[in-house]
Short mmCIF file of C-alpha atoms in Angstrom, two decimals:
data_model
loop_
_atom_site.label_atom_id
_atom_site.label_comp_id
_atom_site.label_asym_id
_atom_site.label_seq_id
_atom_site.Cartn_x
_atom_site.Cartn_y
_atom_site.Cartn_z
CA ASP A 1 16.11 -32.79 41.49
CA VAL A 2 16.14 -29.30 40.10
CA ASP A 3 13.60 -28.64 37.35
CA THR A 4 15.09 -27.54 34.06
CA VAL A 5 13.65 -24.25 32.83
CA PRO A 6 13.34 -24.10 29.04
CA THR A 7 15.23 -21.24 27.40
CA LEU A 8 13.78 -19.05 24.67
CA HIS A 9 16.37 -18.26 22.03
CA VAL A 10 15.39 -15.10 20.15
CA PRO A 11 15.34 -15.67 16.35
CA ARG A 12 18.03 -14.00 14.32
CA THR A 13 15.96 -12.45 11.52
CA PRO A 14 13.10 -10.35 12.99
CA LEU A 15 15.30 -7.79 14.77
CA LYS A 16 12.94 -5.03 13.65
CA LEU A 17 10.41 -6.25 16.23
CA ARG A 18 12.56 -4.75 18.96
CA THR A 19 11.05 -1.35 18.11
CA LEU A 20 7.63 -2.57 19.30
CA SER A 21 6.38 -2.89 22.87
CA LEU A 22 5.21 -6.48 23.17
CA PRO A 23 1.84 -7.02 24.85
CA LYS A 24 1.58 -9.19 27.96
CA GLN A 25 -0.13 -11.92 25.94
CA THR A 26 3.27 -12.90 24.55
CA GLU A 27 4.02 -14.53 27.89
CA SER A 28 1.75 -17.39 26.88
CA LEU A 29 3.46 -18.05 23.55
CA PRO A 30 5.10 -21.49 23.16
CA LEU A 31 8.86 -21.68 23.55
CA TYR A 32 11.07 -22.72 20.68
CA HIS A 33 14.67 -23.69 20.26
CA LEU A 34 15.14 -21.66 17.10
CA ASN A 35 18.03 -22.91 15.07
CA SER A 36 16.66 -22.86 11.51
CA ALA A 37 14.70 -20.62 9.15
CA ALA A 38 11.72 -22.99 9.38
CA TYR A 39 11.46 -22.57 13.15
CA GLU A 40 11.91 -18.81 12.84
CA ASN A 41 8.98 -18.64 10.44
CA SER A 42 6.94 -20.77 12.84
CA PHE A 43 7.72 -18.34 15.64
CA LEU A 44 6.59 -15.36 13.57
CA ASN A 45 3.41 -17.10 12.49
CA ASP A 46 2.44 -17.46 16.16
CA LEU A 47 3.59 -13.96 16.99
CA GLU A 48 1.82 -12.00 14.21
CA PRO A 49 -1.79 -12.35 15.47
CA THR A 50 -0.68 -11.29 18.95
CA LEU A 51 1.18 -8.27 17.63
CA HIS A 52 -1.46 -7.18 15.11
CA CYS A 53 -2.98 -4.46 17.30
CA THR A 54 0.43 -3.27 18.46
CA LEU A 55 1.70 -3.15 14.88
CA GLN A 56 -1.36 -1.25 13.72
CA ALA A 57 -0.95 1.36 16.43
CA PHE A 58 2.77 1.63 15.70
CA VAL A 59 2.36 2.07 11.94
CA THR A 60 -0.54 4.52 12.32
CA THR A 61 1.73 6.91 14.24
CA LEU A 62 4.26 7.04 11.42
CA VAL A 63 4.45 10.25 9.39
CA LEU A 64 6.03 9.33 6.08
CA SER A 65 7.84 11.91 4.03
CA VAL A 66 6.94 12.49 0.38
CA ALA A 67 9.94 12.30 -1.94
CA PRO A 68 10.35 15.46 -4.07
CA GLU A 69 10.14 13.31 -7.20
CA CYS A 70 6.49 12.58 -6.36
CA ILE A 71 5.53 16.24 -6.64
CA THR A 72 7.75 16.87 -9.69
CA ALA A 73 6.23 13.95 -11.59
CA PHE A 74 2.70 15.09 -10.72
CA ASN A 75 3.31 18.66 -11.87
CA GLU A 76 4.75 17.37 -15.14
CA LEU A 77 1.60 15.29 -15.67
CA LYS A 78 -0.70 18.16 -14.73
CA LEU A 79 0.98 21.00 -16.62
CA GLY A 80 2.88 19.37 -19.42
CA LYS A 81 0.89 16.16 -19.93
CA ALA A 82 4.19 14.30 -19.80
CA SER A 83 2.49 11.18 -18.45
CA LYS A 84 -0.94 9.57 -18.48
CA TYR A 85 -0.54 8.10 -15.01
CA ILE A 86 1.86 7.81 -12.08
CA ILE A 87 2.02 4.91 -9.63
CA TYR A 88 3.41 5.61 -6.16
CA LYS A 89 4.52 3.19 -3.47
CA LEU A 90 6.03 3.16 0.02
CA SER A 91 9.77 2.59 0.10
CA ASP A 92 10.91 -0.87 1.17
CA ASP A 93 11.80 0.41 4.66
CA TYR A 94 8.39 2.12 5.03
CA THR A 95 9.89 5.57 5.60
CA GLU A 96 9.07 7.46 2.39
CA ILE A 97 6.55 7.67 -0.44
CA VAL A 98 8.29 7.37 -3.82
CA VAL A 99 7.45 7.13 -7.52
CA GLU A 100 7.31 3.53 -8.69
CA GLU A 101 6.44 4.12 -12.33
CA LYS A 102 5.25 6.73 -14.82
CA GLY A 103 3.39 5.76 -17.98
CA THR A 104 2.22 7.38 -21.20
CA ASP A 105 0.12 4.49 -22.57
CA PRO A 106 -3.56 5.60 -22.62
CA ASN A 107 -4.72 1.97 -22.55
CA TRP A 108 -6.55 1.61 -19.21
CA SER A 109 -6.04 -2.17 -19.20
CA VAL A 110 -2.27 -1.70 -19.07
CA PHE A 111 -2.52 0.62 -16.07
CA ARG A 112 -5.10 -1.62 -14.35
CA GLN A 113 -2.90 -4.69 -14.67
CA LYS A 114 0.03 -2.87 -13.08
CA LEU A 115 -2.08 -2.25 -9.98
CA LEU A 116 -3.27 -5.85 -9.90
CA ASP A 117 0.33 -7.07 -10.17
CA ALA A 118 1.61 -4.81 -7.36
CA LYS A 119 3.33 -6.63 -4.48
CA SER A 120 4.14 -5.85 -0.85
CA LYS A 121 5.73 -7.86 1.95
CA SER A 122 3.97 -9.15 5.05
CA MET A 123 5.38 -8.94 8.56
CA GLN A 124 7.28 -12.18 7.96
CA GLY A 125 8.71 -10.90 4.68
CA THR A 126 6.40 -13.00 2.51
CA GLU A 127 5.49 -11.28 -0.76
CA GLY A 128 1.82 -10.95 -1.67
CA PRO A 129 -0.76 -8.56 -3.21
CA GLY A 130 0.10 -4.99 -2.32
CA PRO A 131 -1.60 -1.59 -2.11
CA ARG A 132 -0.55 1.38 -4.21
CA TYR A 133 -1.39 5.02 -4.80
CA ALA A 134 -1.82 6.35 -8.30
CA VAL A 135 -2.92 9.43 -10.21
CA TYR A 136 -4.58 9.09 -13.60
CA ASP A 137 -5.38 11.84 -16.10
CA PHE A 138 -8.90 11.09 -17.37
CA GLU A 139 -10.27 12.70 -20.54
CA TYR A 140 -13.94 12.41 -21.47
CA GLU A 141 -16.69 14.05 -23.49
CA LEU A 142 -19.09 16.37 -21.68
CA ALA A 143 -22.84 15.92 -22.09
CA ASN A 144 -24.71 17.78 -24.85
CA GLY A 145 -21.60 18.08 -26.99
CA GLU A 146 -20.00 20.72 -24.81
CA GLY A 147 -16.52 19.47 -25.54
CA LYS A 148 -13.92 17.50 -23.61
CA ARG A 149 -12.82 17.69 -20.04
CA ASN A 150 -9.73 16.46 -18.17
CA LYS A 151 -9.83 15.41 -14.56
CA ILE A 152 -6.95 14.02 -12.52
CA ALA A 153 -8.06 11.30 -10.13
CA PHE A 154 -6.18 10.10 -7.07
CA ILE A 155 -6.63 6.32 -6.77
CA SER A 156 -6.02 4.41 -3.54
CA TRP A 157 -5.69 0.76 -4.47
CA SER A 158 -5.83 -1.54 -1.42
CA PRO A 159 -6.82 -5.10 -2.39
CA ASP A 160 -8.85 -7.02 0.16
CA ASP A 161 -6.38 -9.91 0.11
CA ALA A 162 -3.35 -7.79 1.03
CA THR A 163 -1.87 -8.44 4.48
CA SER A 164 -2.41 -6.12 7.43
CA LYS A 165 1.02 -4.46 7.55
CA PRO A 166 0.99 -2.83 4.08
CA LYS A 167 -2.75 -2.09 4.22
CA THR A 168 -2.37 -0.23 7.52
CA ALA A 169 0.73 1.64 6.39
CA TYR A 170 -0.82 2.77 3.09
CA SER A 171 -4.06 3.79 4.77
CA SER A 172 -2.31 5.94 7.37
CA SER A 173 0.01 7.58 4.80
CA LYS A 174 -2.55 8.46 2.13
CA GLU A 175 -3.19 12.03 3.26
CA SER A 176 0.54 12.83 3.29
CA LEU A 177 0.74 12.26 -0.46
CA LYS A 178 -2.69 13.65 -1.35
CA ASN A 179 -2.01 16.92 0.44
CA ALA A 180 1.28 17.32 -1.40
CA LEU A 181 -0.35 17.08 -4.85
CA ASN A 182 -2.15 20.30 -5.79
CA GLY A 183 -4.75 19.73 -8.49
CA ILE A 184 -6.48 16.46 -7.63
CA GLY A 185 -10.01 16.45 -9.07
CA GLU A 186 -11.31 13.17 -7.68
CA ASP A 187 -10.46 10.79 -4.85
CA LEU A 188 -11.21 7.11 -5.52
CA GLN A 189 -10.84 4.27 -3.05
CA VAL A 190 -10.71 0.86 -4.77
CA ASN A 191 -10.42 -2.48 -2.96
CA ASP A 192 -11.74 -5.05 -5.41
CA GLU A 193 -10.53 -6.13 -8.84
CA GLY A 194 -14.03 -5.75 -10.28
CA ASP A 195 -14.16 -2.11 -9.22
CA LEU A 196 -11.11 -1.38 -11.38
CA GLU A 197 -13.05 -1.82 -14.61
CA TYR A 198 -12.81 1.31 -16.75
CA ASP A 199 -16.57 1.87 -17.14
CA ASP A 200 -17.13 1.73 -13.37
CA ILE A 201 -14.25 4.09 -12.66
CA MET A 202 -15.36 6.52 -15.36
CA LYS A 203 -18.88 6.69 -13.91
CA ARG A 204 -17.41 7.76 -10.59
CA VAL A 205 -15.14 10.31 -12.22
CA ARG A 206 -17.98 11.85 -14.23
CA LYS A 207 -20.35 12.06 -11.26
CA GLY A 208 -17.68 13.24 -8.84
CA GLY A 209 -18.63 10.42 -6.49
CA ARG A 210 -16.40 8.31 -4.31
#
């Protein structure tokens, strides 16, 4: 009798994975007869840990362009005070940095909640907590009654519970946006919800600390 060799049918949905060079470890992955969305998701769940390092290296090499609207919106905030803050995101196809929203409300809680509500998609397309970039125009009183000061802070929001794909992409693309915005007074990295409290952020802005 001739042994029957099982056949691996490639799932229909994750065609984007063809751009990656699969590591040899994939040879040990279980074989599936993939004929439903449930089995396709199962396949990707097994595949993601194996591809994590490859994905990270792939995303890190990307050089994302900065949409002209990003610079225009920033200059309007800086020179004309047209906005209090701007929130930026990566486009859905991870090829460009774009403006997601501009706001004039000076209420920090409103801005903070928008960052907390931000979403990004994992490698399997599942939506979850997502990173964002933002600039915020802070105004505060100087010590000894010397008047007020404005400082524009660049905020990198990358929640700890975001998945690896968006976190890696946002981390590797940060400098592209920062270097395009002339007039940043402070650079703040924030990863935890508690660190987004106004008093904590303001202490860092006043001291010029990261």
